[in-house]
Amino acid sequence: MYSRVRVGKSLADMFIIRNGLKQGDALSPLFFNFALEYAIRRVQVYQNGLKLNRTHQLLVYADNVNILEGRVYTIKENAEALVEASKDIGLEVNADKTKYMVMSRDQNAGQSHNIKTGNSSFERVEELKYLGTTLMNQNSIQEEINSRLKSGNACYHLMQNLLSSSLLFKNI
């Protein structure tokens, strides 16, 4: 594999890459983020789909990428573009960990079961957890509210003895 370095508008000569970084190396996440951002920027040039505030809805955190769209066809089209752009720079999408969800109030939106892109197939889900928040395909937040209430109550009951302890100062 060959590479080049760009400094300003100057492009250095090509050189051979003989070995890369090992997993766990301090620079690995930084270089991964550079590569993923490059692939995402390439896709956004061609991306069709849902726009809010004149920007396409693509949520990215570390290696977690979410394409938000209300139609299966556009999700498939954008996923194919992202898979291809990633492949071009040496990144590979793990199809076993890749899921899709159509977010719509329409009960019949996205009835197909899987999206196929090349040799990969992405499973359709009704809900997913993103950065600790449960997203539902019907845009309902009631499940998330209930989940957070249960979590808060569980924390309170675990700490109840400590909070009512006579060892704590009550005069603040």
mmCIF file with all atom_site columns, N, CA, C and O in Angstrom, residues 10-32:
data_model
loop_
_atom_site.group_PDB
_atom_site.id
_atom_site.type_symbol
_atom_site.label_atom_id
_atom_site.label_alt_id
_atom_site.label_comp_id
_atom_site.label_asym_id
_atom_site.label_entity_id
_atom_site.label_seq_id
_atom_site.pdbx_PDB_ins_code
_atom_site.Cartn_x
_atom_site.Cartn_y
_atom_site.Cartn_z
_atom_site.occupancy
_atom_site.B_iso_or_equiv
_atom_site.pdbx_formal_charge
_atom_site.auth_seq_id
_atom_site.auth_comp_id
_atom_site.auth_asym_id
_atom_site.auth_atom_id
_atom_site.pdbx_PDB_model_num
ATOM 1  N N  . SER A 1 10 ? 1.104   21.555 -1.130 1.00 0.00 ? 10 SER A N  1
ATOM 2  C CA . SER A 1 10 ? 2.163   20.681 -1.656 1.00 0.00 ? 10 SER A CA 1
ATOM 3  C C  . SER A 1 10 ? 1.874   19.233 -1.317 1.00 0.00 ? 10 SER A C  1
ATOM 4  O O  . SER A 1 10 ? 1.461   18.905 -0.205 1.00 0.00 ? 10 SER A O  1
ATOM 5  N N  . LEU A 1 11 ? 2.126   18.345 -2.284 1.00 0.00 ? 11 LEU A N  1
ATOM 6  C CA . LEU A 1 11 ? 1.919   16.920 -2.101 1.00 0.00 ? 11 LEU A CA 1
ATOM 7  C C  . LEU A 1 11 ? 3.262   16.219 -2.234 1.00 0.00 ? 11 LEU A C  1
ATOM 8  O O  . LEU A 1 11 ? 3.951   16.360 -3.247 1.00 0.00 ? 11 LEU A O  1
ATOM 9  N N  . ALA A 1 12 ? 3.661   15.487 -1.202 1.00 0.00 ? 12 ALA A N  1
ATOM 10 C CA . ALA A 1 12 ? 4.958   14.801 -1.189 1.00 0.00 ? 12 ALA A CA 1
ATOM 11 C C  . ALA A 1 12 ? 4.938   13.604 -2.137 1.00 0.00 ? 12 ALA A C  1
ATOM 12 O O  . ALA A 1 12 ? 3.876   13.169 -2.604 1.00 0.00 ? 12 ALA A O  1
ATOM 13 N N  . ASP A 1 13 ? 6.104   13.049 -2.385 1.00 0.00 ? 13 ASP A N  1
ATOM 14 C CA . ASP A 1 13 ? 6.213   11.845 -3.207 1.00 0.00 ? 13 ASP A CA 1
ATOM 15 C C  . ASP A 1 13 ? 5.557   10.672 -2.498 1.00 0.00 ? 13 ASP A C  1
ATOM 16 O O  . ASP A 1 13 ? 5.456   10.638 -1.262 1.00 0.00 ? 13 ASP A O  1
ATOM 17 N N  . MET A 1 14 ? 5.149   9.672  -3.287 1.00 0.00 ? 14 MET A N  1
ATOM 18 C CA . MET A 1 14 ? 4.524   8.474  -2.709 1.00 0.00 ? 14 MET A CA 1
ATOM 19 C C  . MET A 1 14 ? 5.579   7.636  -1.987 1.00 0.00 ? 14 MET A C  1
ATOM 20 O O  . MET A 1 14 ? 6.740   7.611  -2.383 1.00 0.00 ? 14 MET A O  1
ATOM 21 N N  . PHE A 1 15 ? 5.140   6.971  -0.913 1.00 0.00 ? 15 PHE A N  1
ATOM 22 C CA . PHE A 1 15 ? 6.025   6.066  -0.182 1.00 0.00 ? 15 PHE A CA 1
ATOM 23 C C  . PHE A 1 15 ? 5.237   4.826  0.215  1.00 0.00 ? 15 PHE A C  1
ATOM 24 O O  . PHE A 1 15 ? 4.010   4.848  0.299  1.00 0.00 ? 15 PHE A O  1
ATOM 25 N N  . ILE A 1 16 ? 5.957   3.739  0.444  1.00 0.00 ? 16 ILE A N  1
ATOM 26 C CA . ILE A 1 16 ? 5.334   2.449  0.784  1.00 0.00 ? 16 ILE A CA 1
ATOM 27 C C  . ILE A 1 16 ? 5.026   2.420  2.275  1.00 0.00 ? 16 ILE A C  1
ATOM 28 O O  . ILE A 1 16 ? 5.864   2.804  3.092  1.00 0.00 ? 16 ILE A O  1
ATOM 29 N N  . ILE A 1 17 ? 3.824   1.936  2.600  1.00 0.00 ? 17 ILE A N  1
ATOM 30 C CA . ILE A 1 17 ? 3.464   1.709  3.999  1.00 0.00 ? 17 ILE A CA 1
ATOM 31 C C  . ILE A 1 17 ? 3.759   0.239  4.286  1.00 0.00 ? 17 ILE A C  1
ATOM 32 O O  . ILE A 1 17 ? 3.160   -0.653 3.690  1.00 0.00 ? 17 ILE A O  1
ATOM 33 N N  . ARG A 1 18 ? 4.694   -0.006 5.186  1.00 0.00 ? 18 ARG A N  1
ATOM 34 C CA . ARG A 1 18 ? 5.106   -1.388 5.466  1.00 0.00 ? 18 ARG A CA 1
ATOM 35 C C  . ARG A 1 18 ? 4.347   -1.997 6.640  1.00 0.00 ? 18 ARG A C  1
ATOM 36 O O  . ARG A 1 18 ? 4.136   -3.182 6.695  1.00 0.00 ? 18 ARG A O  1
ATOM 37 N N  . ASN A 1 19 ? 3.975   -1.196 7.602  1.00 0.00 ? 19 ASN A N  1
ATOM 38 C CA . ASN A 1 19 ? 3.184   -1.707 8.722  1.00 0.00 ? 19 ASN A CA 1
ATOM 39 C C  . ASN A 1 19 ? 2.359   -0.576 9.301  1.00 0.00 ? 19 ASN A C  1
ATOM 40 O O  . ASN A 1 19 ? 2.659   0.591  9.115  1.00 0.00 ? 19 ASN A O  1
ATOM 41 N N  . GLY A 1 20 ? 1.300   -0.922 9.982  1.00 0.00 ? 20 GLY A N  1
ATOM 42 C CA . GLY A 1 20 ? 0.393   0.076  10.524 1.00 0.00 ? 20 GLY A CA 1
ATOM 43 C C  . GLY A 1 20 ? 0.469   0.132  12.034 1.00 0.00 ? 20 GLY A C  1
ATOM 44 O O  . GLY A 1 20 ? 1.423   -0.352 12.636 1.00 0.00 ? 20 GLY A O  1
ATOM 45 N N  . LEU A 1 21 ? -0.537  0.714  12.629 1.00 0.00 ? 21 LEU A N  1
ATOM 46 C CA . LEU A 1 21 ? -0.610  0.812  14.078 1.00 0.00 ? 21 LEU A CA 1
ATOM 47 C C  . LEU A 1 21 ? -1.318  -0.405 14.635 1.00 0.00 ? 21 LEU A C  1
ATOM 48 O O  . LEU A 1 21 ? -2.232  -0.948 14.017 1.00 0.00 ? 21 LEU A O  1
ATOM 49 N N  . LYS A 1 22 ? -0.923  -0.801 15.811 1.00 0.00 ? 22 LYS A N  1
ATOM 50 C CA . LYS A 1 22 ? -1.582  -1.930 16.469 1.00 0.00 ? 22 LYS A CA 1
ATOM 51 C C  . LYS A 1 22 ? -2.801  -1.424 17.230 1.00 0.00 ? 22 LYS A C  1
ATOM 52 O O  . LYS A 1 22 ? -2.841  -0.272 17.656 1.00 0.00 ? 22 LYS A O  1
ATOM 53 N N  . GLN A 1 23 ? -3.773  -2.323 17.399 1.00 0.00 ? 23 GLN A N  1
ATOM 54 C CA . GLN A 1 23 ? -4.954  -1.952 18.167 1.00 0.00 ? 23 GLN A CA 1
ATOM 55 C C  . GLN A 1 23 ? -4.496  -1.633 19.585 1.00 0.00 ? 23 GLN A C  1
ATOM 56 O O  . GLN A 1 23 ? -3.687  -2.345 20.167 1.00 0.00 ? 23 GLN A O  1
ATOM 57 N N  . GLY A 1 24 ? -5.004  -0.553 20.139 1.00 0.00 ? 24 GLY A N  1
ATOM 58 C CA . GLY A 1 24 ? -4.605  -0.129 21.473 1.00 0.00 ? 24 GLY A CA 1
ATOM 59 C C  . GLY A 1 24 ? -3.542  0.951  21.451 1.00 0.00 ? 24 GLY A C  1
ATOM 60 O O  . GLY A 1 24 ? -3.281  1.584  22.466 1.00 0.00 ? 24 GLY A O  1
ATOM 61 N N  . ASP A 1 25 ? -2.910  1.158  20.308 1.00 0.00 ? 25 ASP A N  1
ATOM 62 C CA . ASP A 1 25 ? -1.926  2.229  20.175 1.00 0.00 ? 25 ASP A CA 1
ATOM 63 C C  . ASP A 1 25 ? -2.643  3.556  20.384 1.00 0.00 ? 25 ASP A C  1
ATOM 64 O O  . ASP A 1 25 ? -3.772  3.742  19.945 1.00 0.00 ? 25 ASP A O  1
ATOM 65 N N  . ALA A 1 26 ? -1.986  4.497  21.037 1.00 0.00 ? 26 ALA A N  1
ATOM 66 C CA . ALA A 1 26 ? -2.610  5.791  21.357 1.00 0.00 ? 26 ALA A CA 1
ATOM 67 C C  . ALA A 1 26 ? -3.040  6.554  20.113 1.00 0.00 ? 26 ALA A C  1
ATOM 68 O O  . ALA A 1 26 ? -3.994  7.332  20.149 1.00 0.00 ? 26 ALA A O  1
ATOM 69 N N  . LEU A 1 27 ? -2.368  6.350  18.988 1.00 0.00 ? 27 LEU A N  1
ATOM 70 C CA . LEU A 1 27 ? -2.719  7.076  17.762 1.00 0.00 ? 27 LEU A CA 1
ATOM 71 C C  . LEU A 1 27 ? -3.815  6.390  16.951 1.00 0.00 ? 27 LEU A C  1
ATOM 72 O O  . LEU A 1 27 ? -4.372  6.992  16.039 1.00 0.00 ? 27 LEU A O  1
ATOM 73 N N  . SER A 1 28 ? -4.126  5.132  17.256 1.00 0.00 ? 28 SER A N  1
ATOM 74 C CA . SER A 1 28 ? -5.127  4.388  16.469 1.00 0.00 ? 28 SER A CA 1
ATOM 75 C C  . SER A 1 28 ? -6.470  5.099  16.358 1.00 0.00 ? 28 SER A C  1
ATOM 76 O O  . SER A 1 28 ? -6.992  5.252  15.256 1.00 0.00 ? 28 SER A O  1
ATOM 77 N N  . PRO A 1 29 ? -7.073  5.549  17.475 1.00 0.00 ? 29 PRO A N  1
ATOM 78 C CA . PRO A 1 29 ? -8.376  6.219  17.349 1.00 0.00 ? 29 PRO A CA 1
ATOM 79 C C  . PRO A 1 29 ? -8.303  7.504  16.531 1.00 0.00 ? 29 PRO A C  1
ATOM 80 O O  . PRO A 1 29 ? -9.217  7.814  15.781 1.00 0.00 ? 29 PRO A O  1
ATOM 81 N N  . LEU A 1 30 ? -7.205  8.222  16.663 1.00 0.00 ? 30 LEU A N  1
ATOM 82 C CA . LEU A 1 30 ? -7.051  9.472  15.929 1.00 0.00 ? 30 LEU A CA 1
ATOM 83 C C  . LEU A 1 30 ? -7.013  9.209  14.425 1.00 0.00 ? 30 LEU A C  1
ATOM 84 O O  . LEU A 1 30 ? -7.739  9.838  13.651 1.00 0.00 ? 30 LEU A O  1
ATOM 85 N N  . PHE A 1 31 ? -6.199  8.246  13.999 1.00 0.00 ? 31 PHE A N  1
ATOM 86 C CA . PHE A 1 31 ? -6.112  7.930  12.570 1.00 0.00 ? 31 PHE A CA 1
ATOM 87 C C  . PHE A 1 31 ? -7.405  7.309  12.047 1.00 0.00 ? 31 PHE A C  1
ATOM 88 O O  . PHE A 1 31 ? -7.808  7.559  10.915 1.00 0.00 ? 31 PHE A O  1
ATOM 89 N N  . PHE A 1 32 ? -8.066  6.505  12.879 1.00 0.00 ? 32 PHE A N  1
ATOM 90 C CA . PHE A 1 32 ? -9.355  5.938  12.480 1.00 0.00 ? 32 PHE A CA 1
ATOM 91 C C  . PHE A 1 32 ? -10.356 7.061  12.231 1.00 0.00 ? 32 PHE A C  1
ATOM 92 O O  . PHE A 1 32 ? -11.079 7.057  11.235 1.00 0.00 ? 32 PHE A O  1
#
